[in-house]
């Protein structure tokens, strides 16, 4: 019976701790409007940064970017007529003749949805794929994959595979008004105490996805991948929720403000 009560208590604590409740945090945010304010329990970054900690901080990644390094604007994606219009430019010279191509997209939890469009027998984007593209927005990431013929020699032909993880981005991406450097310094300042305690050998690539709305507000931050330490995951998502200052919303090619999903990478360098 005591074991049952103990397990139930632990489960409740974990659930509450990881539910990312906003009432207590909202109170903190209202009382701490700037980066100069002190997160409860944190030691100021500059005062605790000895040599050993500095090495940990240098190994601990802080980045905010679109989900994948390979990006394409909505305008270029919609106007694509062949696979070569979508394949990242740096890779074009490495590929031969495209014989099949397909799209699969990620939902907001980054589960890959196996929506395989009709495969073509050439590089042309077909009607089904064009319909798929029109349904995407600036919060979408997708996989573009297929097969190509390669010609190592004049008399030799090989079937090769290409796979690109890509993110749709607006014509002008959302921007933190105080600058990227100050934004990263904010995360470092208010996570130094938990970074100091970790074992870097257990560290994993952590990610939090969130949206900057057309009104410049932070919306729906979600932990996608743990950094290996749940209490650090919780700290990071709360810091995302409480980023001080303002954002410039993203804009499409016509100057209309649009939502854009961004990813906060923290912990170990990953993909």
CSV table of C-alpha atoms in Angstrom, one decimal:
chain,number,residue,atom,x,y,z
A,1,UNK,CA,0.0,0.0,0.0
A,2,UNK,CA,2.8,2.4,0.9
A,3,UNK,CA,4.6,1.6,-2.4
A,4,UNK,CA,1.3,2.4,-4.3
A,5,UNK,CA,1.0,5.7,-2.5
A,6,UNK,CA,4.6,6.5,-3.2
A,7,UNK,CA,4.4,5.7,-6.9
A,8,UNK,CA,1.1,7.8,-7.1
A,9,UNK,CA,2.8,10.7,-5.4
A,10,UNK,CA,5.8,10.6,-7.8
A,11,UNK,CA,3.5,10.3,-10.8
A,12,UNK,CA,1.6,13.4,-9.7
A,13,UNK,CA,4.8,15.4,-9.1
A,14,UNK,CA,6.2,14.5,-12.5
A,15,UNK,CA,2.8,15.3,-14.2
A,16,UNK,CA,2.6,18.7,-12.5
A,17,UNK,CA,6.2,19.5,-13.2
A,18,UNK,CA,6.0,18.6,-16.8
A,19,UNK,CA,2.6,20.1,-17.6
A,20,UNK,CA,4.1,23.5,-18.1
A,21,UNK,CA,1.3,25.2,-16.2
A,22,UNK,CA,1.2,28.9,-16.8
A,23,UNK,CA,-0.4,30.5,-13.8
A,24,UNK,CA,2.7,30.6,-11.6
A,25,UNK,CA,5.0,31.4,-14.5
A,26,UNK,CA,2.8,34.2,-15.7
A,27,UNK,CA,3.1,35.8,-12.3
A,28,UNK,CA,6.9,35.5,-12.6
A,29,UNK,CA,6.8,37.1,-16.0
A,30,UNK,CA,4.6,40.0,-14.9
A,31,UNK,CA,7.1,40.8,-12.2
A,32,UNK,CA,10.2,40.4,-14.4
A,33,UNK,CA,9.8,42.4,-17.5
A,34,UNK,CA,13.4,42.6,-18.7
A,35,UNK,CA,16.5,40.5,-19.1
A,36,UNK,CA,18.0,42.3,-16.0
A,37,UNK,CA,15.4,40.6,-13.7
A,38,UNK,CA,16.5,37.4,-11.9
A,39,UNK,CA,14.9,34.1,-12.5
A,40,UNK,CA,14.1,32.5,-9.1
A,41,UNK,CA,16.9,30.2,-8.1
A,42,UNK,CA,19.3,31.2,-10.9
A,43,UNK,CA,22.8,32.5,-10.3
A,44,UNK,CA,23.8,35.4,-12.5
A,45,UNK,CA,25.8,34.0,-15.5
A,46,UNK,CA,28.9,36.3,-15.0
A,47,UNK,CA,29.3,35.5,-11.3
A,48,UNK,CA,29.5,31.8,-11.4
A,49,UNK,CA,31.4,31.3,-14.7
A,50,UNK,CA,34.6,29.6,-13.5
A,51,UNK,CA,36.8,27.7,-16.0
A,52,UNK,CA,35.0,24.3,-15.5
A,53,UNK,CA,31.6,25.8,-16.0
A,54,UNK,CA,32.7,27.9,-19.0
A,55,UNK,CA,33.6,24.6,-20.7
A,56,UNK,CA,30.2,23.3,-20.0
A,57,UNK,CA,28.5,26.4,-21.3
A,58,UNK,CA,30.6,26.3,-24.5
A,59,UNK,CA,29.5,22.7,-25.1
A,60,UNK,CA,25.8,23.5,-24.4
A,61,UNK,CA,24.2,24.7,-27.6
A,62,UNK,CA,21.7,27.6,-27.8
A,63,UNK,CA,20.3,28.4,-31.2
A,64,UNK,CA,17.0,29.6,-32.6
A,65,UNK,CA,16.5,28.8,-36.3
A,66,UNK,CA,13.9,27.3,-38.7
A,67,UNK,CA,13.7,23.5,-38.0
A,68,UNK,CA,15.9,22.4,-40.8
A,69,UNK,CA,19.0,24.0,-42.4
A,70,UNK,CA,17.6,23.4,-45.9
A,71,UNK,CA,14.9,26.0,-46.3
A,72,UNK,CA,12.7,27.2,-49.2
A,73,UNK,CA,10.4,30.1,-49.4
A,74,UNK,CA,6.7,29.5,-50.0
A,75,UNK,CA,6.9,31.5,-53.2
A,76,UNK,CA,9.7,29.3,-54.7
A,77,UNK,CA,8.0,26.1,-53.6
A,78,UNK,CA,4.6,27.1,-55.1
A,79,UNK,CA,6.3,28.1,-58.4
A,80,UNK,CA,8.4,24.9,-58.6
A,81,UNK,CA,7.8,23.0,-61.8
A,82,UNK,CA,10.6,20.4,-61.4
A,83,UNK,CA,12.4,18.6,-58.6
A,84,UNK,CA,15.5,20.7,-59.4
A,85,UNK,CA,13.6,23.8,-58.3
A,86,UNK,CA,13.3,22.2,-54.8
A,87,UNK,CA,16.5,20.3,-54.3
A,88,UNK,CA,18.9,22.6,-52.4
A,89,UNK,CA,21.1,24.5,-54.9
A,90,UNK,CA,24.4,23.3,-53.3
A,91,UNK,CA,23.4,19.7,-54.1
A,92,UNK,CA,22.2,20.2,-57.6
A,93,UNK,CA,25.6,19.4,-59.2
A,94,UNK,CA,25.8,16.2,-57.3
A,95,UNK,CA,22.6,14.7,-58.7
A,96,UNK,CA,21.8,13.0,-62.0
A,97,UNK,CA,18.4,12.7,-63.7
A,98,UNK,CA,15.5,12.6,-61.2
A,99,UNK,CA,13.2,9.6,-61.9
A,100,UNK,CA,10.9,9.7,-58.9
A,101,UNK,CA,10.1,12.3,-56.2
A,102,UNK,CA,7.7,12.4,-53.2
A,103,UNK,CA,6.7,14.6,-50.3
A,104,UNK,CA,6.1,13.7,-46.7
A,105,UNK,CA,5.3,16.3,-44.1
A,106,UNK,CA,5.8,16.7,-40.3
A,107,UNK,CA,2.9,17.6,-38.0
A,108,UNK,CA,3.5,20.0,-35.1
A,109,UNK,CA,4.8,17.1,-32.9
A,110,UNK,CA,7.3,16.3,-35.7
A,111,UNK,CA,5.7,13.0,-36.5
A,112,UNK,CA,6.3,12.3,-40.1
A,113,UNK,CA,3.1,11.8,-42.0
A,114,UNK,CA,3.4,9.2,-44.7
A,115,UNK,CA,1.5,11.2,-47.3
A,116,UNK,CA,3.3,9.9,-50.5
A,117,UNK,CA,2.3,11.7,-53.5
A,118,UNK,CA,2.0,10.1,-56.9
A,119,UNK,CA,5.5,9.3,-58.1
A,120,UNK,CA,6.5,10.5,-61.5
A,121,UNK,CA,8.9,8.9,-63.9
A,122,UNK,CA,10.7,12.2,-64.5
A,123,UNK,CA,11.6,15.4,-62.7
A,124,UNK,CA,8.3,17.2,-63.2
A,125,UNK,CA,6.2,18.1,-60.2
A,126,UNK,CA,2.8,16.6,-60.9
A,127,UNK,CA,-0.7,17.9,-60.2
A,128,UNK,CA,-1.1,15.9,-57.0
A,129,UNK,CA,2.2,17.3,-55.6
A,130,UNK,CA,1.2,20.8,-56.6
A,131,UNK,CA,-2.0,20.4,-54.6
A,132,UNK,CA,0.0,19.1,-51.6
A,133,UNK,CA,2.3,22.2,-51.8
A,134,UNK,CA,-0.6,24.6,-51.8
A,135,UNK,CA,-1.7,23.1,-48.5
A,136,UNK,CA,1.5,24.0,-46.8
A,137,UNK,CA,2.2,27.1,-44.6
A,138,UNK,CA,5.1,28.8,-42.8
A,139,UNK,CA,4.9,26.3,-39.9
A,140,UNK,CA,5.6,23.3,-42.1
A,141,UNK,CA,8.6,21.1,-42.5
A,142,UNK,CA,8.7,18.2,-44.9
A,143,UNK,CA,10.8,15.5,-46.5
A,144,UNK,CA,11.5,15.6,-50.2
A,145,UNK,CA,12.9,12.3,-51.4
A,146,UNK,CA,13.3,10.3,-54.5
A,147,UNK,CA,15.6,8.5,-56.9
A,148,UNK,CA,18.0,9.7,-59.5
A,149,UNK,CA,20.1,8.1,-62.2
A,150,UNK,CA,23.8,8.8,-61.8
A,151,UNK,CA,26.4,8.3,-64.5
A,152,UNK,CA,29.8,7.6,-62.9
A,153,UNK,CA,31.2,6.9,-66.4
A,154,UNK,CA,30.0,7.2,-69.9
A,155,UNK,CA,29.1,3.5,-70.0
A,156,UNK,CA,27.9,3.1,-66.4
A,157,UNK,CA,24.5,3.9,-64.8
A,158,UNK,CA,23.6,3.8,-61.1
A,159,UNK,CA,20.3,4.3,-59.3
A,160,UNK,CA,20.8,6.7,-56.4
A,161,UNK,CA,18.5,8.0,-53.6
A,162,UNK,CA,18.2,11.6,-52.4
A,163,UNK,CA,16.5,12.7,-49.1
A,164,UNK,CA,16.2,16.3,-48.0
A,165,UNK,CA,14.7,17.5,-44.8
A,166,UNK,CA,13.3,21.0,-45.5
A,167,UNK,CA,11.4,23.8,-43.8
A,168,UNK,CA,9.1,26.3,-45.5
A,169,UNK,CA,10.1,29.9,-44.6
A,170,UNK,CA,8.5,33.2,-45.4
A,171,UNK,CA,10.0,35.9,-47.6
A,172,UNK,CA,11.1,37.8,-44.5
A,173,UNK,CA,11.5,35.7,-41.4
A,174,UNK,CA,10.4,36.6,-37.9
A,175,UNK,CA,13.1,38.6,-36.0
A,176,UNK,CA,13.8,39.3,-32.4
A,177,UNK,CA,14.0,43.1,-32.1
A,178,UNK,CA,16.8,43.1,-29.5
A,179,UNK,CA,19.0,41.0,-31.7
A,180,UNK,CA,20.0,37.3,-31.8
A,181,UNK,CA,23.1,37.9,-29.5
A,182,UNK,CA,21.0,39.3,-26.7
A,183,UNK,CA,18.4,36.6,-27.1
A,184,UNK,CA,21.0,33.8,-26.7
A,185,UNK,CA,22.6,35.7,-23.8
A,186,UNK,CA,19.1,35.7,-22.1
A,187,UNK,CA,19.0,31.9,-22.3
A,188,UNK,CA,22.5,31.5,-21.0
A,189,UNK,CA,22.0,33.9,-18.1
A,190,UNK,CA,18.9,32.1,-16.8
A,191,UNK,CA,20.0,28.5,-17.3
A,192,UNK,CA,23.6,28.6,-16.0
A,193,UNK,CA,22.6,27.1,-12.7
A,194,UNK,CA,21.1,24.0,-14.2
A,195,UNK,CA,23.8,23.7,-16.9
A,196,UNK,CA,26.4,23.7,-14.1
A,197,UNK,CA,25.0,20.6,-12.6
A,198,UNK,CA,24.8,18.4,-15.7
A,199,UNK,CA,27.0,15.6,-16.9
A,200,UNK,CA,27.8,16.4,-20.5
A,201,UNK,CA,28.2,12.7,-21.4
A,202,UNK,CA,24.4,12.3,-20.9
A,203,UNK,CA,23.5,15.4,-22.9
A,204,UNK,CA,21.3,15.0,-25.9
A,205,UNK,CA,20.0,17.4,-28.6
A,206,UNK,CA,17.0,19.1,-27.1
A,207,UNK,CA,14.4,21.1,-29.2
A,208,UNK,CA,11.5,23.3,-28.4
A,209,UNK,CA,9.2,24.3,-31.3
A,210,UNK,CA,7.2,27.5,-31.0
A,211,UNK,CA,5.3,29.9,-33.3
A,212,UNK,CA,5.8,33.7,-33.7
A,213,UNK,CA,2.3,34.8,-34.7
A,214,UNK,CA,1.5,37.6,-37.2
A,215,UNK,CA,0.9,39.8,-34.1
A,216,UNK,CA,4.5,39.1,-32.9
A,217,UNK,CA,3.4,36.9,-30.0
A,218,UNK,CA,5.0,33.6,-28.9
A,219,UNK,CA,2.5,30.8,-29.3
A,220,UNK,CA,2.3,27.1,-28.4
A,221,UNK,CA,5.9,26.2,-27.4
A,222,UNK,CA,6.3,22.4,-27.4
A,223,UNK,CA,9.1,20.2,-26.2
A,224,UNK,CA,9.9,18.0,-29.2
A,225,UNK,CA,13.2,16.4,-28.1
A,226,UNK,CA,14.6,16.1,-24.6
A,227,UNK,CA,18.2,17.2,-23.9
A,228,UNK,CA,18.4,14.2,-21.5
A,229,UNK,CA,17.5,16.2,-18.4
A,230,UNK,CA,13.8,16.8,-17.8
A,231,UNK,CA,14.3,19.7,-15.4
A,232,UNK,CA,16.4,21.5,-18.0
A,233,UNK,CA,13.7,20.8,-20.6
A,234,UNK,CA,11.1,22.4,-18.3
A,235,UNK,CA,13.4,25.4,-17.7
A,236,UNK,CA,14.0,26.0,-21.4
A,237,UNK,CA,10.3,25.9,-22.4
A,238,UNK,CA,9.5,28.3,-19.6
A,239,UNK,CA,12.3,30.6,-20.8
A,240,UNK,CA,10.9,30.4,-24.3
A,241,UNK,CA,7.4,31.4,-22.9
A,242,UNK,CA,9.0,34.3,-21.1
A,243,UNK,CA,11.3,35.8,-23.7
A,244,UNK,CA,11.4,39.5,-22.9
A,245,UNK,CA,11.1,42.2,-25.6
A,246,UNK,CA,9.3,42.1,-28.9
A,247,UNK,CA,9.4,40.2,-32.1
A,248,UNK,CA,9.0,41.5,-35.7
A,249,UNK,CA,6.5,39.1,-37.3
A,250,UNK,CA,7.4,37.3,-40.5
A,251,UNK,CA,6.1,38.6,-43.9
A,252,UNK,CA,5.3,37.0,-47.2
A,253,UNK,CA,6.4,38.3,-50.5
A,254,UNK,CA,3.4,40.7,-50.6
A,255,UNK,CA,4.3,42.2,-47.3
A,256,UNK,CA,1.5,40.5,-45.4
A,257,UNK,CA,2.3,39.4,-41.8
A,258,UNK,CA,2.2,35.6,-41.3
A,259,UNK,CA,2.8,33.1,-38.6
A,260,UNK,CA,6.2,31.4,-38.6
A,261,UNK,CA,7.3,28.3,-36.6
A,262,UNK,CA,10.8,28.4,-35.2
A,263,UNK,CA,12.9,25.9,-33.2
A,264,UNK,CA,15.0,26.5,-30.1
A,265,UNK,CA,17.9,24.0,-30.1
A,266,UNK,CA,19.6,23.4,-26.8
A,267,UNK,CA,21.9,20.9,-25.2
A,268,UNK,CA,24.1,18.8,-27.5
A,269,UNK,CA,24.6,19.7,-31.1
A,270,UNK,CA,22.2,17.6,-33.2
A,271,UNK,CA,19.9,17.8,-36.2
